[in-house]
Short mmCIF file of N, CA, C and O in Angstrom, two decimals:
data_model
loop_
_atom_site.label_atom_id
_atom_site.label_comp_id
_atom_site.label_asym_id
_atom_site.label_seq_id
_atom_site.Cartn_x
_atom_site.Cartn_y
_atom_site.Cartn_z
N VAL A 1 -47.38 7.45 14.18
CA VAL A 1 -47.78 8.65 13.47
C VAL A 1 -48.47 8.25 12.17
O VAL A 1 -48.12 7.24 11.56
N GLN A 2 -49.46 9.02 11.80
CA GLN A 2 -50.12 8.85 10.50
C GLN A 2 -49.91 10.11 9.68
O GLN A 2 -49.99 11.22 10.22
N LEU A 3 -49.67 9.93 8.40
CA LEU A 3 -49.35 11.04 7.52
C LEU A 3 -50.34 11.06 6.36
O LEU A 3 -50.56 10.03 5.72
N VAL A 4 -50.89 12.23 6.08
CA VAL A 4 -51.83 12.37 4.97
C VAL A 4 -51.39 13.55 4.11
O VAL A 4 -51.36 14.69 4.58
N GLU A 5 -51.07 13.24 2.86
CA GLU A 5 -50.63 14.28 1.93
C GLU A 5 -51.81 14.82 1.14
O GLU A 5 -52.80 14.12 0.90
N SER A 6 -51.66 16.05 0.70
CA SER A 6 -52.65 16.66 -0.18
C SER A 6 -51.98 17.78 -0.96
O SER A 6 -50.86 18.19 -0.64
N GLY A 7 -52.67 18.28 -1.97
CA GLY A 7 -52.18 19.42 -2.73
C GLY A 7 -51.66 19.10 -4.11
O GLY A 7 -51.39 20.01 -4.90
N GLY A 8 -51.53 17.83 -4.43
CA GLY A 8 -51.06 17.47 -5.76
C GLY A 8 -52.08 17.85 -6.83
O GLY A 8 -53.28 17.87 -6.58
N ASP A 9 -51.58 18.15 -8.01
CA ASP A 9 -52.46 18.57 -9.10
C ASP A 9 -51.69 18.52 -10.41
O ASP A 9 -50.50 18.18 -10.44
N SER A 10 -52.39 18.87 -11.49
CA SER A 10 -51.75 19.00 -12.80
C SER A 10 -51.59 20.47 -13.11
O SER A 10 -52.56 21.23 -13.03
N VAL A 11 -50.37 20.87 -13.46
CA VAL A 11 -50.10 22.28 -13.75
C VAL A 11 -49.20 22.39 -14.97
O VAL A 11 -48.57 21.42 -15.38
N GLN A 12 -49.15 23.58 -15.51
CA GLN A 12 -48.25 23.87 -16.62
C GLN A 12 -46.86 24.17 -16.08
O GLN A 12 -46.70 24.60 -14.93
N ALA A 13 -45.87 23.94 -16.90
CA ALA A 13 -44.50 24.29 -16.53
C ALA A 13 -44.43 25.76 -16.16
O ALA A 13 -45.07 26.60 -16.81
N GLY A 14 -43.68 26.04 -15.10
CA GLY A 14 -43.58 27.40 -14.59
C GLY A 14 -44.58 27.72 -13.50
O GLY A 14 -44.47 28.76 -12.84
N GLY A 15 -45.53 26.84 -13.31
CA GLY A 15 -46.54 27.04 -12.29
C GLY A 15 -46.07 26.67 -10.90
O GLY A 15 -44.91 26.28 -10.70
N SER A 16 -46.98 26.79 -9.94
CA SER A 16 -46.66 26.51 -8.54
C SER A 16 -47.72 25.62 -7.91
O SER A 16 -48.88 25.62 -8.32
N LEU A 17 -47.28 24.89 -6.91
CA LEU A 17 -48.18 24.07 -6.10
C LEU A 17 -47.67 24.09 -4.67
O LEU A 17 -46.45 24.25 -4.44
N ARG A 18 -48.56 23.90 -3.73
CA ARG A 18 -48.15 23.71 -2.34
C ARG A 18 -48.71 22.38 -1.85
O ARG A 18 -49.93 22.18 -1.81
N LEU A 19 -47.81 21.51 -1.47
CA LEU A 19 -48.18 20.22 -0.90
C LEU A 19 -48.25 20.33 0.61
O LEU A 19 -47.46 21.05 1.23
N SER A 20 -49.17 19.59 1.18
CA SER A 20 -49.32 19.55 2.64
C SER A 20 -49.22 18.11 3.12
O SER A 20 -49.68 17.19 2.45
N CYS A 21 -48.66 17.94 4.28
CA CYS A 21 -48.57 16.64 4.93
C CYS A 21 -49.02 16.82 6.37
O CYS A 21 -48.30 17.40 7.19
N GLU A 22 -50.22 16.34 6.65
CA GLU A 22 -50.77 16.48 8.00
C GLU A 22 -50.43 15.23 8.80
O GLU A 22 -50.72 14.11 8.37
N ALA A 23 -49.83 15.44 9.97
CA ALA A 23 -49.44 14.33 10.82
C ALA A 23 -50.38 14.22 12.01
O ALA A 23 -50.83 15.21 12.58
N SER A 24 -50.68 13.00 12.39
CA SER A 24 -51.53 12.76 13.55
C SER A 24 -50.98 11.59 14.35
O SER A 24 -50.11 10.87 13.88
N LYS A 25 -51.50 11.39 15.55
CA LYS A 25 -51.04 10.33 16.46
C LYS A 25 -49.61 10.57 16.90
O LYS A 25 -48.66 9.96 16.39
N TYR A 26 -49.45 11.45 17.86
CA TYR A 26 -48.18 11.79 18.49
C TYR A 26 -47.15 12.34 17.49
O TYR A 26 -46.00 11.91 17.46
N PRO A 27 -47.55 13.27 16.66
CA PRO A 27 -46.61 13.80 15.67
C PRO A 27 -45.40 14.47 16.30
O PRO A 27 -44.34 14.51 15.67
N TYR A 28 -45.51 14.99 17.52
CA TYR A 28 -44.40 15.71 18.13
C TYR A 28 -43.22 14.78 18.41
O TYR A 28 -42.11 15.22 18.65
N LYS A 29 -43.46 13.48 18.38
CA LYS A 29 -42.37 12.53 18.61
C LYS A 29 -41.55 12.29 17.34
O LYS A 29 -40.46 11.73 17.40
N TYR A 30 -42.07 12.69 16.21
CA TYR A 30 -41.44 12.37 14.94
C TYR A 30 -40.94 13.65 14.28
O TYR A 30 -41.60 14.23 13.42
N ARG A 31 -39.78 14.07 14.70
CA ARG A 31 -39.26 15.38 14.31
C ARG A 31 -38.47 15.36 13.01
O ARG A 31 -38.13 16.41 12.50
N PHE A 32 -38.15 14.19 12.55
CA PHE A 32 -37.47 14.08 11.25
C PHE A 32 -38.55 13.84 10.20
O PHE A 32 -39.27 12.84 10.25
N MET A 33 -38.66 14.76 9.25
CA MET A 33 -39.69 14.64 8.24
C MET A 33 -39.11 15.04 6.88
O MET A 33 -38.19 15.87 6.81
N ALA A 34 -39.68 14.46 5.83
CA ALA A 34 -39.14 14.76 4.50
C ALA A 34 -40.18 14.48 3.43
O ALA A 34 -41.16 13.76 3.67
N TRP A 35 -39.95 15.07 2.28
CA TRP A 35 -40.72 14.78 1.08
C TRP A 35 -39.85 13.99 0.11
O TRP A 35 -38.69 14.36 -0.13
N PHE A 36 -40.44 12.95 -0.44
CA PHE A 36 -39.79 12.16 -1.47
C PHE A 36 -40.70 12.16 -2.70
O PHE A 36 -41.90 12.43 -2.59
N ARG A 37 -40.15 11.83 -3.83
CA ARG A 37 -40.98 11.71 -5.03
C ARG A 37 -40.50 10.53 -5.86
O ARG A 37 -39.34 10.13 -5.79
N GLN A 38 -41.42 10.01 -6.63
CA GLN A 38 -41.08 8.90 -7.50
C GLN A 38 -41.87 9.02 -8.79
O GLN A 38 -43.11 9.11 -8.76
N ALA A 39 -41.16 9.01 -9.89
CA ALA A 39 -41.78 9.03 -11.21
C ALA A 39 -41.77 7.61 -11.77
O ALA A 39 -40.92 6.80 -11.37
N PRO A 40 -42.68 7.29 -12.67
CA PRO A 40 -42.72 5.94 -13.26
C PRO A 40 -41.38 5.57 -13.87
O PRO A 40 -40.79 6.35 -14.62
N GLY A 41 -40.89 4.38 -13.51
CA GLY A 41 -39.63 3.91 -14.07
C GLY A 41 -38.40 4.50 -13.44
O GLY A 41 -37.28 4.21 -13.88
N ARG A 42 -38.58 5.31 -12.42
CA ARG A 42 -37.43 5.93 -11.76
C ARG A 42 -37.41 5.58 -10.29
O ARG A 42 -38.44 5.24 -9.69
N GLU A 43 -36.24 5.67 -9.70
CA GLU A 43 -36.12 5.40 -8.27
C GLU A 43 -36.70 6.56 -7.47
O GLU A 43 -36.70 7.71 -7.93
N ARG A 44 -37.14 6.24 -6.29
CA ARG A 44 -37.62 7.28 -5.39
C ARG A 44 -36.44 8.17 -4.99
O ARG A 44 -35.34 7.68 -4.72
N GLU A 45 -36.68 9.47 -4.92
CA GLU A 45 -35.61 10.39 -4.54
C GLU A 45 -36.10 11.36 -3.48
O GLU A 45 -37.27 11.77 -3.47
N GLY A 46 -35.19 11.72 -2.61
CA GLY A 46 -35.50 12.70 -1.59
C GLY A 46 -35.54 14.08 -2.19
O GLY A 46 -34.67 14.44 -2.99
N VAL A 47 -36.52 14.87 -1.82
CA VAL A 47 -36.69 16.21 -2.36
C VAL A 47 -36.28 17.26 -1.34
O VAL A 47 -35.50 18.16 -1.64
N ALA A 48 -36.81 17.15 -0.14
CA ALA A 48 -36.49 18.11 0.92
C ALA A 48 -36.80 17.48 2.26
O ALA A 48 -37.75 16.70 2.37
N GLY A 49 -36.00 17.81 3.26
CA GLY A 49 -36.20 17.24 4.59
C GLY A 49 -35.89 18.24 5.68
O GLY A 49 -35.13 19.20 5.47
N ILE A 50 -36.47 18.00 6.85
CA ILE A 50 -36.24 18.85 8.01
C ILE A 50 -35.95 17.96 9.21
O ILE A 50 -36.63 16.95 9.41
N ASP A 51 -34.93 18.34 9.99
CA ASP A 51 -34.56 17.46 11.10
C ASP A 51 -35.10 17.98 12.43
O ASP A 51 -35.87 18.93 12.47
N ASN A 52 -34.67 17.35 13.50
CA ASN A 52 -35.19 17.68 14.83
C ASN A 52 -34.72 19.04 15.32
O ASN A 52 -35.26 19.55 16.30
N LEU A 53 -33.73 19.62 14.64
CA LEU A 53 -33.27 20.97 14.98
C LEU A 53 -33.76 21.98 13.95
O LEU A 53 -33.26 23.12 13.91
N ASP A 54 -34.72 21.56 13.15
CA ASP A 54 -35.32 22.42 12.12
C ASP A 54 -34.33 22.83 11.03
O ASP A 54 -34.52 23.86 10.37
N ARG A 55 -33.32 22.02 10.83
CA ARG A 55 -32.40 22.27 9.72
C ARG A 55 -33.00 21.64 8.49
O ARG A 55 -33.47 20.51 8.52
N ILE A 56 -32.96 22.37 7.39
CA ILE A 56 -33.61 21.93 6.16
C ILE A 56 -32.57 21.61 5.09
O ILE A 56 -31.59 22.35 4.93
N THR A 57 -32.82 20.53 4.40
CA THR A 57 -31.96 20.09 3.32
C THR A 57 -32.80 19.94 2.05
O THR A 57 -33.91 19.40 2.10
N TYR A 58 -32.26 20.42 0.94
CA TYR A 58 -32.94 20.30 -0.35
C TYR A 58 -32.08 19.50 -1.32
O TYR A 58 -30.85 19.59 -1.31
N ALA A 59 -32.74 18.78 -2.19
CA ALA A 59 -32.04 18.17 -3.30
C ALA A 59 -31.56 19.28 -4.23
O ALA A 59 -32.22 20.32 -4.36
N ASP A 60 -30.42 19.05 -4.87
CA ASP A 60 -29.87 20.07 -5.76
C ASP A 60 -30.87 20.46 -6.85
O ASP A 60 -30.93 21.62 -7.27
N SER A 61 -31.66 19.50 -7.29
CA SER A 61 -32.57 19.73 -8.41
C SER A 61 -33.71 20.69 -8.06
O SER A 61 -34.37 21.21 -8.97
N VAL A 62 -33.95 20.93 -6.78
CA VAL A 62 -35.06 21.80 -6.39
C VAL A 62 -34.63 23.04 -5.64
O VAL A 62 -35.47 23.90 -5.30
N LYS A 63 -33.34 23.16 -5.35
CA LYS A 63 -32.85 24.33 -4.62
C LYS A 63 -33.20 25.61 -5.37
O LYS A 63 -33.05 25.70 -6.58
N GLY A 64 -33.70 26.59 -4.61
CA GLY A 64 -34.08 27.85 -5.22
C GLY A 64 -35.49 27.87 -5.77
O GLY A 64 -36.01 28.94 -6.12
N ARG A 65 -36.13 26.71 -5.85
CA ARG A 65 -37.49 26.63 -6.39
C ARG A 65 -38.49 26.12 -5.36
O ARG A 65 -39.64 26.53 -5.35
N PHE A 66 -38.08 25.21 -4.51
CA PHE A 66 -38.95 24.61 -3.50
C PHE A 66 -38.61 25.17 -2.13
O PHE A 66 -37.44 25.44 -1.84
N VAL A 67 -39.64 25.30 -1.30
CA VAL A 67 -39.44 25.76 0.07
C VAL A 67 -40.20 24.84 1.02
O VAL A 67 -41.41 24.63 0.85
N LEU A 68 -39.47 24.31 1.98
CA LEU A 68 -40.05 23.40 2.97
C LEU A 68 -40.29 24.16 4.27
O LEU A 68 -39.39 24.85 4.76
N THR A 69 -41.48 24.01 4.82
CA THR A 69 -41.77 24.63 6.11
C THR A 69 -42.56 23.65 6.97
O THR A 69 -43.22 22.75 6.46
N ARG A 70 -42.48 23.88 8.27
CA ARG A 70 -43.22 23.03 9.20
C ARG A 70 -44.00 23.93 10.15
O ARG A 70 -43.45 24.85 10.74
N ASP A 71 -45.26 23.63 10.29
CA ASP A 71 -46.13 24.36 11.22
C ASP A 71 -46.45 23.42 12.38
O ASP A 71 -47.28 22.52 12.24
N ASP A 72 -45.81 23.64 13.49
CA ASP A 72 -46.00 22.74 14.64
C ASP A 72 -47.39 22.90 15.26
O ASP A 72 -47.93 21.95 15.83
N ASP A 73 -47.96 24.07 15.14
CA ASP A 73 -49.31 24.27 15.70
C ASP A 73 -50.34 23.43 14.93
O ASP A 73 -51.32 22.97 15.50
N GLN A 74 -50.10 23.29 13.63
CA GLN A 74 -51.03 22.54 12.79
C GLN A 74 -50.56 21.11 12.55
O GLN A 74 -51.26 20.35 11.87
N ASP A 75 -49.37 20.78 13.08
CA ASP A 75 -48.79 19.43 12.84
C ASP A 75 -48.76 19.13 11.35
O ASP A 75 -49.14 18.02 10.91
N THR A 76 -48.33 20.09 10.58
CA THR A 76 -48.34 19.96 9.13
C THR A 76 -47.00 20.38 8.53
O THR A 76 -46.41 21.38 8.95
N LEU A 77 -46.57 19.60 7.57
CA LEU A 77 -45.35 19.90 6.81
C LEU A 77 -45.79 20.36 5.43
O LEU A 77 -46.65 19.72 4.81
N TYR A 78 -45.22 21.47 4.96
CA TYR A 78 -45.58 22.02 3.67
C TYR A 78 -44.39 21.98 2.72
O TYR A 78 -43.24 22.14 3.13
N LEU A 79 -44.71 21.83 1.44
CA LEU A 79 -43.69 21.96 0.41
C LEU A 79 -44.23 22.90 -0.65
O LEU A 79 -45.13 22.53 -1.41
N GLN A 80 -43.72 24.12 -0.65
CA GLN A 80 -44.08 25.09 -1.68
C GLN A 80 -43.20 24.86 -2.89
O GLN A 80 -41.96 24.93 -2.78
N MET A 81 -43.81 24.58 -4.02
CA MET A 81 -43.06 24.26 -5.23
C MET A 81 -43.33 25.33 -6.27
O MET A 81 -44.48 25.52 -6.70
N ASN A 82 -42.29 26.03 -6.65
CA ASN A 82 -42.40 27.11 -7.63
C ASN A 82 -41.61 26.77 -8.89
O ASN A 82 -40.72 25.92 -8.86
N ASP A 83 -41.95 27.48 -9.97
CA ASP A 83 -41.24 27.27 -11.24
C ASP A 83 -41.15 25.79 -11.56
O ASP A 83 -40.06 25.26 -11.84
N LEU A 84 -42.27 25.12 -11.52
CA LEU A 84 -42.28 23.68 -11.73
C LEU A 84 -41.87 23.32 -13.15
O LEU A 84 -42.16 24.04 -14.12
N LYS A 85 -41.21 22.18 -13.25
CA LYS A 85 -40.72 21.66 -14.52
C LYS A 85 -41.32 20.28 -14.77
O LYS A 85 -41.69 19.59 -13.80
N PRO A 86 -41.39 19.85 -16.01
CA PRO A 86 -41.93 18.51 -16.27
C PRO A 86 -41.21 17.41 -15.50
O PRO A 86 -41.85 16.44 -15.07
N GLU A 87 -39.92 17.58 -15.26
CA GLU A 87 -39.17 16.56 -14.52
C GLU A 87 -39.51 16.54 -13.03
O GLU A 87 -39.05 15.66 -12.31
N ASP A 88 -40.32 17.49 -12.58
CA ASP A 88 -40.80 17.46 -11.19
C ASP A 88 -42.01 16.55 -11.03
O ASP A 88 -42.47 16.30 -9.91
N SER A 89 -42.53 16.06 -12.12
CA SER A 89 -43.72 15.21 -12.08
C SER A 89 -43.44 13.92 -11.33
O SER A 89 -42.33 13.37 -11.41
N GLY A 90 -44.46 13.42 -10.64
CA GLY A 90 -44.31 12.16 -9.93
C GLY A 90 -45.25 12.11 -8.74
O GLY A 90 -45.98 13.06 -8.47
N MET A 91 -45.20 10.99 -8.06
CA MET A 91 -45.95 10.84 -6.82
C MET A 91 -45.07 11.36 -5.69
O MET A 91 -43.93 10.94 -5.55
N TYR A 92 -45.63 12.26 -4.92
CA TYR A 92 -44.89 12.85 -3.81
C TYR A 92 -45.36 12.24 -2.50
O TYR A 92 -46.57 12.21 -2.22
N TYR A 93 -44.39 11.79 -1.72
CA TYR A 93 -44.68 11.14 -0.46
C TYR A 93 -44.06 11.91 0.70
O TYR A 93 -42.94 12.40 0.61
N CYS A 94 -44.79 11.95 1.79
CA CYS A 94 -44.29 12.51 3.03
C CYS A 94 -43.81 11.37 3.91
O CYS A 94 -44.44 10.30 3.94
N ALA A 95 -42.72 11.58 4.61
CA ALA A 95 -42.17 10.56 5.49
C ALA A 95 -41.78 11.17 6.83
O ALA A 95 -41.43 12.35 6.90
N ALA A 96 -41.81 10.34 7.87
CA ALA A 96 -41.47 10.83 9.21
C ALA A 96 -40.81 9.71 10.02
O ALA A 96 -41.04 8.53 9.77
N ASP A 97 -40.01 10.13 10.98
CA ASP A 97 -39.37 9.15 11.86
C ASP A 97 -38.85 9.86 13.11
O ASP A 97 -38.74 11.09 13.14
N ARG A 98 -38.49 9.07 14.13
CA ARG A 98 -37.94 9.61 15.37
C ARG A 98 -36.44 9.82 15.27
O ARG A 98 -35.86 10.58 16.05
N GLU A 99 -35.81 9.10 14.36
CA GLU A 99 -34.37 9.21 14.16
C GLU A 99 -34.07 8.87 12.71
O GLU A 99 -34.92 8.34 11.99
N LEU A 100 -32.86 9.19 12.30
CA LEU A 100 -32.45 8.92 10.93
C LEU A 100 -31.52 7.71 10.90
O LEU A 100 -30.46 7.71 11.54
N ARG A 101 -31.94 6.73 10.15
CA ARG A 101 -31.09 5.55 9.95
C ARG A 101 -31.08 5.21 8.47
O ARG A 101 -32.05 5.47 7.74
N ASP A 102 -30.00 4.60 8.02
CA ASP A 102 -29.94 4.19 6.62
C ASP A 102 -30.55 2.80 6.47
O ASP A 102 -31.07 2.23 7.42
N ASP A 103 -30.48 2.26 5.26
CA ASP A 103 -31.11 0.97 4.98
C ASP A 103 -30.50 -0.15 5.82
O ASP A 103 -31.17 -1.16 6.08
N ALA A 104 -29.26 0.03 6.23
CA ALA A 104 -28.60 -1.01 7.03
C ALA A 104 -28.88 -0.85 8.52
O ALA A 104 -28.43 -1.68 9.33
N GLY A 105 -29.57 0.23 8.87
CA GLY A 105 -29.89 0.44 10.28
C GLY A 105 -28.92 1.33 11.03
O GLY A 105 -29.08 1.56 12.23
N TRP A 106 -27.93 1.88 10.34
CA TRP A 106 -26.95 2.74 10.98
C TRP A 106 -27.47 4.17 11.02
O TRP A 106 -28.16 4.63 10.12
N THR A 107 -27.09 4.88 12.05
CA THR A 107 -27.45 6.28 12.17
C THR A 107 -26.83 7.06 11.01
O THR A 107 -25.67 6.84 10.66
N THR A 108 -27.61 7.95 10.43
CA THR A 108 -27.11 8.72 9.30
C THR A 108 -27.53 10.18 9.44
O THR A 108 -28.51 10.48 10.12
N GLY A 109 -26.78 11.04 8.82
CA GLY A 109 -27.12 12.46 8.81
C GLY A 109 -27.70 12.88 7.48
O GLY A 109 -28.07 14.05 7.29
N ASP A 110 -27.81 11.94 6.56
CA ASP A 110 -28.29 12.24 5.22
C ASP A 110 -29.79 12.03 5.17
O ASP A 110 -30.28 10.92 4.89
N ILE A 111 -30.52 13.09 5.44
CA ILE A 111 -31.97 12.96 5.57
C ILE A 111 -32.64 12.56 4.26
O ILE A 111 -33.68 11.89 4.27
N LEU A 112 -32.06 12.92 3.14
CA LEU A 112 -32.69 12.62 1.86
C LEU A 112 -32.43 11.19 1.39
O LEU A 112 -33.00 10.76 0.39
N ARG A 113 -31.59 10.49 2.13
CA ARG A 113 -31.34 9.08 1.81
C ARG A 113 -31.65 8.16 2.98
O ARG A 113 -31.36 6.97 2.92
N ALA A 114 -32.25 8.71 4.01
CA ALA A 114 -32.57 7.91 5.19
C ALA A 114 -33.73 6.95 4.91
O ALA A 114 -34.55 7.18 4.02
N ALA A 115 -33.76 5.89 5.68
CA ALA A 115 -34.82 4.88 5.56
C ALA A 115 -35.91 5.21 6.56
O ALA A 115 -35.91 4.72 7.68
N PHE A 116 -36.84 6.05 6.16
CA PHE A 116 -37.92 6.45 7.05
C PHE A 116 -38.88 5.30 7.32
O PHE A 116 -39.16 4.49 6.42
N ALA A 117 -39.40 5.28 8.52
CA ALA A 117 -40.28 4.18 8.91
C ALA A 117 -41.75 4.45 8.58
O ALA A 117 -42.52 3.51 8.38
N TYR A 118 -42.12 5.71 8.53
CA TYR A 118 -43.54 6.05 8.36
C TYR A 118 -43.75 6.88 7.09
O TYR A 118 -43.02 7.86 6.87
N TRP A 119 -44.75 6.48 6.33
CA TRP A 119 -45.01 7.10 5.03
C TRP A 119 -46.49 7.38 4.83
O TRP A 119 -47.34 6.63 5.34
N GLY A 120 -46.77 8.43 4.07
CA GLY A 120 -48.13 8.68 3.67
C GLY A 120 -48.45 7.93 2.39
O GLY A 120 -47.61 7.19 1.85
N GLN A 121 -49.66 8.14 1.88
CA GLN A 121 -50.12 7.44 0.69
C GLN A 121 -49.67 8.12 -0.59
O GLN A 121 -49.70 7.51 -1.66
N GLY A 122 -49.27 9.37 -0.51
CA GLY A 122 -48.76 10.08 -1.67
C GLY A 122 -49.80 10.99 -2.32
O GLY A 122 -51.01 10.80 -2.15
N THR A 123 -49.30 11.98 -3.04
CA THR A 123 -50.15 12.89 -3.80
C THR A 123 -49.47 13.12 -5.14
O THR A 123 -48.26 13.32 -5.20
N GLN A 124 -50.26 13.08 -6.21
CA GLN A 124 -49.71 13.11 -7.56
C GLN A 124 -49.50 14.54 -8.05
O GLN A 124 -50.39 15.39 -7.95
N VAL A 125 -48.31 14.76 -8.59
CA VAL A 125 -47.98 16.04 -9.21
C VAL A 125 -47.64 15.78 -10.68
O VAL A 125 -46.79 14.94 -10.98
N THR A 126 -48.32 16.49 -11.56
CA THR A 126 -48.06 16.35 -12.99
C THR A 126 -47.81 17.73 -13.58
O THR A 126 -48.64 18.63 -13.44
N VAL A 127 -46.65 17.88 -14.20
CA VAL A 127 -46.27 19.16 -14.79
C VAL A 127 -46.14 18.96 -16.29
O VAL A 127 -45.32 18.16 -16.74
N SER A 128 -46.92 19.69 -17.05
CA SER A 128 -46.89 19.56 -18.50
C SER A 128 -46.13 20.72 -19.12
O SER A 128 -46.13 21.84 -18.59
N SER A 129 -45.48 20.43 -20.22
CA SER A 129 -44.66 21.45 -20.88
C SER A 129 -45.48 22.29 -21.84
O SER A 129 -46.63 21.99 -22.13
#
């Protein structure tokens, strides 16, 4: 699978953005998908993920503000981000896999901490106060 993110931009605090992740090359095989973000000097963190049963998980820091959706007809994963805060700034990456495994290779149910095999190049989000 190949993943291409788009939609990143610079916005003021309180603004909104919608990120897109378009999947190609047998995307239907990769039903576990998620958005991660990484700010300079900080570890990468899971933001929101969707599993093979379309169950969605959000990080506590974005609950109530971000909405994750998947359009199977368009093979695209979306992240609607509302009420953005400066701490939401960072490079946002889309990830996909056929199954969820942790760094040690064990099956895991924690989609926001899973070791995804496929990643996009990222899209930059900058939120100014």
